JSON list of C-alpha atoms in Angstrom, two decimals:
[
{"chain": "A", "resi": 1, "resn": "ALA", "atom": "CA", "xyz": [75.15, 16.41, -29.93]},
{"chain": "A", "resi": 2, "resn": "LYS", "atom": "CA", "xyz": [75.31, 14.98, -33.41]},
{"chain": "A", "resi": 3, "resn": "GLY", "atom": "CA", "xyz": [76.55, 11.68, -34.75]},
{"chain": "A", "resi": 4, "resn": "GLU", "atom": "CA", "xyz": [78.71, 9.66, -32.37]},
{"chain": "A", "resi": 5, "resn": "VAL", "atom": "CA", "xyz": [79.23, 11.09, -28.87]},
{"chain": "A", "resi": 6, "resn": "PRO", "atom": "CA", "xyz": [81.29, 9.76, -25.93]},
{"chain": "A", "resi": 7, "resn": "GLN", "atom": "CA", "xyz": [79.56, 7.98, -23.06]},
{"chain": "A", "resi": 8, "resn": "LEU", "atom": "CA", "xyz": [80.62, 10.70, -20.65]},
{"chain": "A", "resi": 9, "resn": "GLY", "atom": "CA", "xyz": [80.97, 14.28, -21.74]},
{"chain": "A", "resi": 10, "resn": "ASN", "atom": "CA", "xyz": [78.95, 17.42, -22.23]},
{"chain": "A", "resi": 11, "resn": "LEU", "atom": "CA", "xyz": [76.54, 17.71, -25.14]},
{"chain": "A", "resi": 12, "resn": "VAL", "atom": "CA", "xyz": [76.64, 21.08, -26.90]},
{"chain": "A", "resi": 13, "resn": "PHE", "atom": "CA", "xyz": [73.72, 22.61, -28.81]},
{"chain": "A", "resi": 14, "resn": "ARG", "atom": "CA", "xyz": [74.53, 25.66, -30.95]},
{"chain": "A", "resi": 15, "resn": "PHE", "atom": "CA", "xyz": [71.79, 27.84, -32.44]},
{"chain": "A", "resi": 16, "resn": "SER", "atom": "CA", "xyz": [71.91, 30.27, -35.37]},
{"chain": "A", "resi": 17, "resn": "LYS", "atom": "CA", "xyz": [70.45, 33.11, -33.24]},
{"chain": "A", "resi": 18, "resn": "SER", "atom": "CA", "xyz": [70.98, 34.37, -29.70]},
{"chain": "A", "resi": 19, "resn": "LEU", "atom": "CA", "xyz": [68.40, 32.79, -27.39]},
{"chain": "A", "resi": 20, "resn": "ALA", "atom": "CA", "xyz": [69.68, 33.54, -23.87]},
{"chain": "A", "resi": 21, "resn": "LYS", "atom": "CA", "xyz": [70.08, 36.78, -21.96]},
{"chain": "A", "resi": 22, "resn": "ASP", "atom": "CA", "xyz": [73.46, 37.69, -20.47]},
{"chain": "A", "resi": 23, "resn": "SER", "atom": "CA", "xyz": [72.06, 37.11, -16.97]},
{"chain": "A", "resi": 24, "resn": "MET", "atom": "CA", "xyz": [71.44, 33.46, -17.88]},
{"chain": "A", "resi": 25, "resn": "LEU", "atom": "CA", "xyz": [75.01, 32.74, -18.98]},
{"chain": "A", "resi": 26, "resn": "ASN", "atom": "CA", "xyz": [77.31, 30.34, -17.07]},
{"chain": "A", "resi": 27, "resn": "VAL", "atom": "CA", "xyz": [74.67, 29.36, -14.52]},
{"chain": "A", "resi": 28, "resn": "TRP", "atom": "CA", "xyz": [73.73, 25.70, -14.10]},
{"chain": "A", "resi": 29, "resn": "ASP", "atom": "CA", "xyz": [70.00, 25.31, -14.57]},
{"chain": "A", "resi": 30, "resn": "SER", "atom": "CA", "xyz": [67.61, 22.41, -13.97]},
{"chain": "A", "resi": 31, "resn": "THR", "atom": "CA", "xyz": [65.08, 23.77, -16.52]},
{"chain": "A", "resi": 32, "resn": "GLU", "atom": "CA", "xyz": [64.39, 21.02, -19.06]},
{"chain": "A", "resi": 33, "resn": "TYR", "atom": "CA", "xyz": [65.29, 22.90, -22.24]},
{"chain": "A", "resi": 34, "resn": "ILE", "atom": "CA", "xyz": [65.76, 19.59, -24.05]},
{"chain": "A", "resi": 35, "resn": "SER", "atom": "CA", "xyz": [64.29, 16.16, -23.36]},
{"chain": "A", "resi": 36, "resn": "PHE", "atom": "CA", "xyz": [66.07, 12.99, -24.39]},
{"chain": "A", "resi": 37, "resn": "GLU", "atom": "CA", "xyz": [64.87, 9.57, -25.42]},
{"chain": "A", "resi": 38, "resn": "PRO", "atom": "CA", "xyz": [66.08, 7.40, -23.70]},
{"chain": "A", "resi": 39, "resn": "LYS", "atom": "CA", "xyz": [66.02, 9.77, -20.74]},
{"chain": "A", "resi": 40, "resn": "ILE", "atom": "CA", "xyz": [69.31, 11.34, -19.61]},
{"chain": "A", "resi": 41, "resn": "PRO", "atom": "CA", "xyz": [69.41, 13.04, -16.19]},
{"chain": "A", "resi": 42, "resn": "GLY", "atom": "CA", "xyz": [71.55, 16.14, -15.97]},
{"chain": "A", "resi": 43, "resn": "ARG", "atom": "CA", "xyz": [71.67, 19.94, -15.99]},
{"chain": "A", "resi": 44, "resn": "PHE", "atom": "CA", "xyz": [71.90, 22.73, -18.53]},
{"chain": "A", "resi": 45, "resn": "ARG", "atom": "CA", "xyz": [74.05, 25.85, -18.81]},
{"chain": "A", "resi": 46, "resn": "TRP", "atom": "CA", "xyz": [73.99, 28.64, -21.38]},
{"chain": "A", "resi": 47, "resn": "GLU", "atom": "CA", "xyz": [77.64, 29.04, -22.33]},
{"chain": "A", "resi": 48, "resn": "SER", "atom": "CA", "xyz": [76.90, 31.91, -24.71]},
{"chain": "A", "resi": 49, "resn": "PRO", "atom": "CA", "xyz": [73.64, 33.46, -25.97]},
{"chain": "A", "resi": 50, "resn": "ASP", "atom": "CA", "xyz": [73.58, 30.95, -28.85]},
{"chain": "A", "resi": 51, "resn": "GLN", "atom": "CA", "xyz": [75.13, 27.88, -27.19]},
{"chain": "A", "resi": 52, "resn": "LEU", "atom": "CA", "xyz": [73.46, 25.58, -24.66]},
{"chain": "A", "resi": 53, "resn": "VAL", "atom": "CA", "xyz": [75.51, 22.92, -22.85]},
{"chain": "A", "resi": 54, "resn": "PHE", "atom": "CA", "xyz": [73.97, 19.81, -21.28]},
{"chain": "A", "resi": 55, "resn": "SER", "atom": "CA", "xyz": [76.00, 17.95, -18.66]},
{"chain": "A", "resi": 56, "resn": "PRO", "atom": "CA", "xyz": [74.79, 14.38, -18.11]},
{"chain": "A", "resi": 57, "resn": "ALA", "atom": "CA", "xyz": [74.68, 13.23, -14.47]},
{"chain": "A", "resi": 58, "resn": "GLN", "atom": "CA", "xyz": [75.80, 9.71, -15.46]},
{"chain": "A", "resi": 59, "resn": "PHE", "atom": "CA", "xyz": [77.32, 7.75, -18.30]},
{"chain": "A", "resi": 60, "resn": "LEU", "atom": "CA", "xyz": [75.19, 7.46, -21.42]},
{"chain": "A", "resi": 61, "resn": "GLN", "atom": "CA", "xyz": [74.07, 3.92, -22.22]},
{"chain": "A", "resi": 62, "resn": "PRO", "atom": "CA", "xyz": [76.52, 1.92, -24.33]},
{"chain": "A", "resi": 63, "resn": "ALA", "atom": "CA", "xyz": [75.79, 1.38, -28.04]},
{"chain": "A", "resi": 64, "resn": "THR", "atom": "CA", "xyz": [72.54, 3.34, -27.90]},
{"chain": "A", "resi": 65, "resn": "ASN", "atom": "CA", "xyz": [70.74, 5.74, -30.24]},
{"chain": "A", "resi": 66, "resn": "TYR", "atom": "CA", "xyz": [69.39, 8.91, -28.64]},
{"chain": "A", "resi": 67, "resn": "LYS", "atom": "CA", "xyz": [66.88, 11.50, -29.80]},
{"chain": "A", "resi": 68, "resn": "ALA", "atom": "CA", "xyz": [66.77, 15.05, -28.44]},
{"chain": "A", "resi": 69, "resn": "LYS", "atom": "CA", "xyz": [63.60, 17.15, -28.47]},
{"chain": "A", "resi": 70, "resn": "LEU", "atom": "CA", "xyz": [63.88, 20.89, -27.91]},
{"chain": "A", "resi": 71, "resn": "SER", "atom": "CA", "xyz": [61.22, 22.36, -25.63]},
{"chain": "A", "resi": 72, "resn": "SER", "atom": "CA", "xyz": [59.52, 25.73, -26.04]},
{"chain": "A", "resi": 73, "resn": "GLU", "atom": "CA", "xyz": [61.38, 26.81, -22.88]},
{"chain": "A", "resi": 74, "resn": "ILE", "atom": "CA", "xyz": [64.42, 27.56, -25.07]},
{"chain": "A", "resi": 75, "resn": "LEU", "atom": "CA", "xyz": [62.48, 30.37, -26.77]},
{"chain": "A", "resi": 76, "resn": "ARG", "atom": "CA", "xyz": [61.03, 31.83, -23.57]},
{"chain": "A", "resi": 77, "resn": "HIS", "atom": "CA", "xyz": [63.28, 34.91, -23.54]},
{"chain": "A", "resi": 78, "resn": "THR", "atom": "CA", "xyz": [63.18, 35.58, -27.29]},
{"chain": "A", "resi": 79, "resn": "LYS", "atom": "CA", "xyz": [60.85, 36.94, -29.95]},
{"chain": "A", "resi": 80, "resn": "TYR", "atom": "CA", "xyz": [61.06, 33.65, -31.89]},
{"chain": "A", "resi": 81, "resn": "ASP", "atom": "CA", "xyz": [58.26, 31.09, -31.95]},
{"chain": "A", "resi": 82, "resn": "LYS", "atom": "CA", "xyz": [59.97, 28.03, -33.48]},
{"chain": "A", "resi": 83, "resn": "ILE", "atom": "CA", "xyz": [63.31, 26.35, -34.12]},
{"chain": "A", "resi": 84, "resn": "GLU", "atom": "CA", "xyz": [63.88, 24.70, -37.48]},
{"chain": "A", "resi": 85, "resn": "GLY", "atom": "CA", "xyz": [65.03, 21.08, -37.27]},
{"chain": "A", "resi": 86, "resn": "ALA", "atom": "CA", "xyz": [64.11, 20.87, -33.58]},
{"chain": "A", "resi": 87, "resn": "ASP", "atom": "CA", "xyz": [62.64, 17.39, -34.00]},
{"chain": "A", "resi": 88, "resn": "ASN", "atom": "CA", "xyz": [65.51, 15.95, -36.01]},
{"chain": "A", "resi": 89, "resn": "ILE", "atom": "CA", "xyz": [68.34, 15.81, -33.46]},
{"chain": "A", "resi": 90, "resn": "VAL", "atom": "CA", "xyz": [69.80, 12.32, -33.14]},
{"chain": "A", "resi": 91, "resn": "PHE", "atom": "CA", "xyz": [73.09, 11.03, -31.79]},
{"chain": "A", "resi": 92, "resn": "ASN", "atom": "CA", "xyz": [74.52, 7.77, -30.52]},
{"chain": "A", "resi": 93, "resn": "THR", "atom": "CA", "xyz": [77.19, 6.32, -28.29]},
{"chain": "A", "resi": 94, "resn": "PRO", "atom": "CA", "xyz": [79.89, 4.19, -29.98]},
{"chain": "A", "resi": 95, "resn": "ALA", "atom": "CA", "xyz": [78.90, 0.74, -31.22]},
{"chain": "A", "resi": 96, "resn": "LEU", "atom": "CA", "xyz": [80.05, -2.43, -29.46]},
{"chain": "A", "resi": 97, "resn": "ALA", "atom": "CA", "xyz": [83.46, -3.39, -30.80]},
{"chain": "A", "resi": 98, "resn": "LEU", "atom": "CA", "xyz": [86.07, -6.08, -30.25]},
{"chain": "A", "resi": 99, "resn": "GLU", "atom": "CA", "xyz": [89.07, -3.86, -29.51]},
{"chain": "A", "resi": 100, "resn": "ASN", "atom": "CA", "xyz": [91.75, -6.48, -29.03]},
{"chain": "A", "resi": 101, "resn": "MET", "atom": "CA", "xyz": [92.40, -10.17, -28.57]},
{"chain": "A", "resi": 102, "resn": "GLN", "atom": "CA", "xyz": [95.19, -12.18, -27.06]},
{"chain": "A", "resi": 103, "resn": "VAL", "atom": "CA", "xyz": [96.02, -15.83, -26.61]},
{"chain": "A", "resi": 104, "resn": "ILE", "atom": "CA", "xyz": [98.02, -17.06, -23.66]},
{"chain": "A", "resi": 105, "resn": "TRP", "atom": "CA", "xyz": [99.08, -20.54, -22.65]},
{"chain": "A", "resi": 106, "resn": "THR", "atom": "CA", "xyz": [97.82, -21.53, -19.21]},
{"chain": "A", "resi": 107, "resn": "MET", "atom": "CA", "xyz": [97.65, -24.56, -16.94]},
{"chain": "A", "resi": 108, "resn": "PRO", "atom": "CA", "xyz": [94.02, -25.54, -16.26]},
{"chain": "A", "resi": 109, "resn": "ASP", "atom": "CA", "xyz": [94.95, -26.68, -12.74]},
{"chain": "A", "resi": 110, "resn": "GLU", "atom": "CA", "xyz": [98.13, -27.04, -10.74]},
{"chain": "A", "resi": 111, "resn": "GLY", "atom": "CA", "xyz": [97.89, -30.84, -10.61]},
{"chain": "A", "resi": 112, "resn": "THR", "atom": "CA", "xyz": [98.60, -31.29, -14.30]},
{"chain": "A", "resi": 113, "resn": "ARG", "atom": "CA", "xyz": [101.59, -30.36, -16.43]},
{"chain": "A", "resi": 114, "resn": "SER", "atom": "CA", "xyz": [99.60, -29.82, -19.62]},
{"chain": "A", "resi": 115, "resn": "VAL", "atom": "CA", "xyz": [98.92, -26.36, -20.95]},
{"chain": "A", "resi": 116, "resn": "VAL", "atom": "CA", "xyz": [95.98, -25.07, -22.96]},
{"chain": "A", "resi": 117, "resn": "PRO", "atom": "CA", "xyz": [95.48, -21.87, -24.93]},
{"chain": "A", "resi": 118, "resn": "GLN", "atom": "CA", "xyz": [93.25, -19.26, -23.33]},
{"chain": "A", "resi": 119, "resn": "LEU", "atom": "CA", "xyz": [91.59, -16.76, -25.61]},
{"chain": "A", "resi": 120, "resn": "ASP", "atom": "CA", "xyz": [90.97, -13.30, -24.09]},
{"chain": "A", "resi": 121, "resn": "LEU", "atom": "CA", "xyz": [88.57, -11.07, -26.01]},
{"chain": "A", "resi": 122, "resn": "LEU", "atom": "CA", "xyz": [88.69, -7.38, -25.06]},
{"chain": "A", "resi": 123, "resn": "PHE", "atom": "CA", "xyz": [85.60, -5.25, -25.82]},
{"chain": "A", "resi": 124, "resn": "ASN", "atom": "CA", "xyz": [84.89, -1.54, -25.44]},
{"chain": "A", "resi": 125, "resn": "TYR", "atom": "CA", "xyz": [81.85, -2.35, -23.22]},
{"chain": "A", "resi": 126, "resn": "LYS", "atom": "CA", "xyz": [80.87, -5.07, -20.78]},
{"chain": "A", "resi": 127, "resn": "VAL", "atom": "CA", "xyz": [79.50, -8.16, -22.51]},
{"chain": "A", "resi": 128, "resn": "ASN", "atom": "CA", "xyz": [77.51, -11.07, -21.08]},
{"chain": "A", "resi": 129, "resn": "PRO", "atom": "CA", "xyz": [79.82, -14.11, -21.58]},
{"chain": "A", "resi": 130, "resn": "ALA", "atom": "CA", "xyz": [76.91, -16.55, -22.01]},
{"chain": "A", "resi": 131, "resn": "ARG", "atom": "CA", "xyz": [75.45, -14.45, -24.86]},
{"chain": "A", "resi": 132, "resn": "LEU", "atom": "CA", "xyz": [78.89, -14.16, -26.44]},
{"chain": "A", "resi": 133, "resn": "LYS", "atom": "CA", "xyz": [79.44, -17.93, -26.20]},
{"chain": "A", "resi": 134, "resn": "ASP", "atom": "CA", "xyz": [76.25, -18.49, -28.25]},
{"chain": "A", "resi": 135, "resn": "LYS", "atom": "CA", "xyz": [77.57, -16.20, -31.02]},
{"chain": "A", "resi": 136, "resn": "LEU", "atom": "CA", "xyz": [81.25, -17.23, -30.95]},
{"chain": "A", "resi": 137, "resn": "ASN", "atom": "CA", "xyz": [82.96, -19.65, -33.33]},
{"chain": "A", "resi": 138, "resn": "VAL", "atom": "CA", "xyz": [86.65, -20.50, -33.16]},
{"chain": "A", "resi": 139, "resn": "GLU", "atom": "CA", "xyz": [88.64, -22.21, -35.91]},
{"chain": "A", "resi": 140, "resn": "VAL", "atom": "CA", "xyz": [92.16, -23.53, -35.46]},
{"chain": "A", "resi": 141, "resn": "ASP", "atom": "CA", "xyz": [93.99, -24.51, -38.65]},
{"chain": "A", "resi": 142, "resn": "GLY", "atom": "CA", "xyz": [90.65, -24.41, -40.52]},
{"chain": "A", "resi": 143, "resn": "ASN", "atom": "CA", "xyz": [88.82, -26.75, -38.10]},
{"chain": "A", "resi": 144, "resn": "LYS", "atom": "CA", "xyz": [86.02, -25.65, -35.79]},
{"chain": "A", "resi": 145, "resn": "THR", "atom": "CA", "xyz": [87.30, -25.92, -32.22]},
{"chain": "A", "resi": 146, "resn": "SER", "atom": "CA", "xyz": [85.29, -26.30, -29.02]},
{"chain": "A", "resi": 147, "resn": "PHE", "atom": "CA", "xyz": [85.95, -24.01, -26.07]},
{"chain": "A", "resi": 148, "resn": "ASP", "atom": "CA", "xyz": [85.06, -23.61, -22.41]},
{"chain": "A", "resi": 149, "resn": "GLN", "atom": "CA", "xyz": [83.82, -20.32, -21.01]},
{"chain": "A", "resi": 150, "resn": "GLN", "atom": "CA", "xyz": [86.06, -19.02, -18.19]},
{"chain": "A", "resi": 151, "resn": "THR", "atom": "CA", "xyz": [84.48, -15.62, -17.49]},
{"chain": "A", "resi": 152, "resn": "VAL", "atom": "CA", "xyz": [81.11, -15.98, -15.75]},
{"chain": "A", "resi": 153, "resn": "THR", "atom": "CA", "xyz": [79.98, -12.38, -15.16]},
{"chain": "A", "resi": 154, "resn": "PRO", "atom": "CA", "xyz": [79.66, -9.51, -17.64]},
{"chain": "A", "resi": 155, "resn": "ASP", "atom": "CA", "xyz": [83.00, -7.81, -18.24]},
{"chain": "A", "resi": 156, "resn": "THR", "atom": "CA", "xyz": [85.03, -6.05, -20.93]},
{"chain": "A", "resi": 157, "resn": "LYS", "atom": "CA", "xyz": [87.49, -8.97, -20.94]},
{"chain": "A", "resi": 158, "resn": "ILE", "atom": "CA", "xyz": [85.90, -12.34, -21.70]},
{"chain": "A", "resi": 159, "resn": "SER", "atom": "CA", "xyz": [88.07, -15.47, -21.54]},
{"chain": "A", "resi": 160, "resn": "PHE", "atom": "CA", "xyz": [87.61, -18.90, -23.12]},
{"chain": "A", "resi": 161, "resn": "ARG", "atom": "CA", "xyz": [89.90, -21.92, -23.07]},
{"chain": "A", "resi": 162, "resn": "LEU", "atom": "CA", "xyz": [90.20, -24.08, -26.13]},
{"chain": "A", "resi": 163, "resn": "ALA", "atom": "CA", "xyz": [89.04, -27.59, -25.30]},
{"chain": "A", "resi": 164, "resn": "SER", "atom": "CA", "xyz": [90.44, -30.87, -26.68]},
{"chain": "A", "resi": 165, "resn": "PHE", "atom": "CA", "xyz": [93.57, -29.08, -27.74]},
{"chain": "A", "resi": 166, "resn": "LYS", "atom": "CA", "xyz": [96.78, -31.01, -28.30]},
{"chain": "A", "resi": 167, "resn": "PRO", "atom": "CA", "xyz": [99.69, -28.59, -27.94]},
{"chain": "A", "resi": 168, "resn": "GLU", "atom": "CA", "xyz": [102.64, -28.89, -30.30]},
{"chain": "A", "resi": 169, "resn": "ASP", "atom": "CA", "xyz": [105.68, -26.71, -30.82]},
{"chain": "A", "resi": 170, "resn": "ARG", "atom": "CA", "xyz": [104.36, -24.81, -33.86]},
{"chain": "A", "resi": 171, "resn": "ASN", "atom": "CA", "xyz": [102.23, -21.88, -34.94]},
{"chain": "A", "resi": 172, "resn": "TYR", "atom": "CA", "xyz": [98.45, -22.27, -35.13]},
{"chain": "A", "resi": 173, "resn": "GLU", "atom": "CA", "xyz": [96.30, -20.27, -37.53]},
{"chain": "A", "resi": 174, "resn": "THR", "atom": "CA", "xyz": [93.32, -19.19, -35.46]},
{"chain": "A", "resi": 175, "resn": "LYS", "atom": "CA", "xyz": [90.19, -17.39, -36.65]},
{"chain": "A", "resi": 176, "resn": "ILE", "atom": "CA", "xyz": [87.49, -16.02, -34.41]},
{"chain": "A", "resi": 177, "resn": "PHE", "atom": "CA", "xyz": [83.98, -15.27, -35.64]},
{"chain": "A", "resi": 178, "resn": "ILE", "atom": "CA", "xyz": [81.30, -13.43, -33.68]},
{"chain": "A", "resi": 179, "resn": "ASP", "atom": "CA", "xyz": [77.83, -13.59, -35.22]},
{"chain": "A", "resi": 180, "resn": "LYS", "atom": "CA", "xyz": [75.72, -10.45, -35.61]},
{"chain": "A", "resi": 181, "resn": "GLY", "atom": "CA", "xyz": [73.38, -9.48, -32.80]},
{"chain": "A", "resi": 182, "resn": "LEU", "atom": "CA", "xyz": [75.64, -9.30, -29.74]},
{"chain": "A", "resi": 183, "resn": "ILE", "atom": "CA", "xyz": [74.44, -6.47, -27.43]},
{"chain": "A", "resi": 184, "resn": "PRO", "atom": "CA", "xyz": [76.55, -4.92, -24.67]},
{"chain": "A", "resi": 185, "resn": "GLU", "atom": "CA", "xyz": [75.25, -4.90, -21.11]},
{"chain": "A", "resi": 186, "resn": "GLY", "atom": "CA", "xyz": [72.90, -1.93, -20.70]},
{"chain": "A", "resi": 187, "resn": "GLY", "atom": "CA", "xyz": [72.95, -1.11, -24.41]},
{"chain": "A", "resi": 188, "resn": "SER", "atom": "CA", "xyz": [70.34, -1.34, -27.12]},
{"chain": "A", "resi": 189, "resn": "ASN", "atom": "CA", "xyz": [72.22, -1.58, -30.44]},
{"chain": "A", "resi": 190, "resn": "SER", "atom": "CA", "xyz": [73.72, -4.91, -31.43]},
{"chain": "A", "resi": 191, "resn": "MET", "atom": "CA", "xyz": [76.83, -5.62, -33.47]},
{"chain": "A", "resi": 192, "resn": "THR", "atom": "CA", "xyz": [75.89, -5.36, -37.13]},
{"chain": "A", "resi": 193, "resn": "GLU", "atom": "CA", "xyz": [78.91, -7.11, -38.63]}
]
């Protein structure tokens, strides 16, 4: 439970001294040895006398910073009265990232023979397409290009079609810019670049 952690997986806390009795080992426990901000429901298990495992009951929030606070319950079966660094445990889930992008040619409707490019943006978390549209800029051959939003509900794949596009048999240099501040659905940290 330090630095970047996956959205779903156990969090492991290792101590420099033995804190649990052998009778406490490998038993799932609902005792709140550690509290989290934001709150994470789950259960604890002492894997060894110096290692406590927390198993979250659900996915951690996307792109979110967490703080863990150790409770005095951890020291209940020991002669110790404090844990150094107990208030300085922070970790986070991965930041929102554009993982891939693809452009496909598509027919807007079956009644026409014209084709338009559709831009599919693939993120690591669900994104609100309306919020993305406000932060998205597309340039084709150095000129800002308008686009129409195709995806209407939050998803990891957001599609836009380039509007007023005149197709020709050639390559197009396309650049996509997403302004800072885009937040994934259910997350708290925005894109910083």
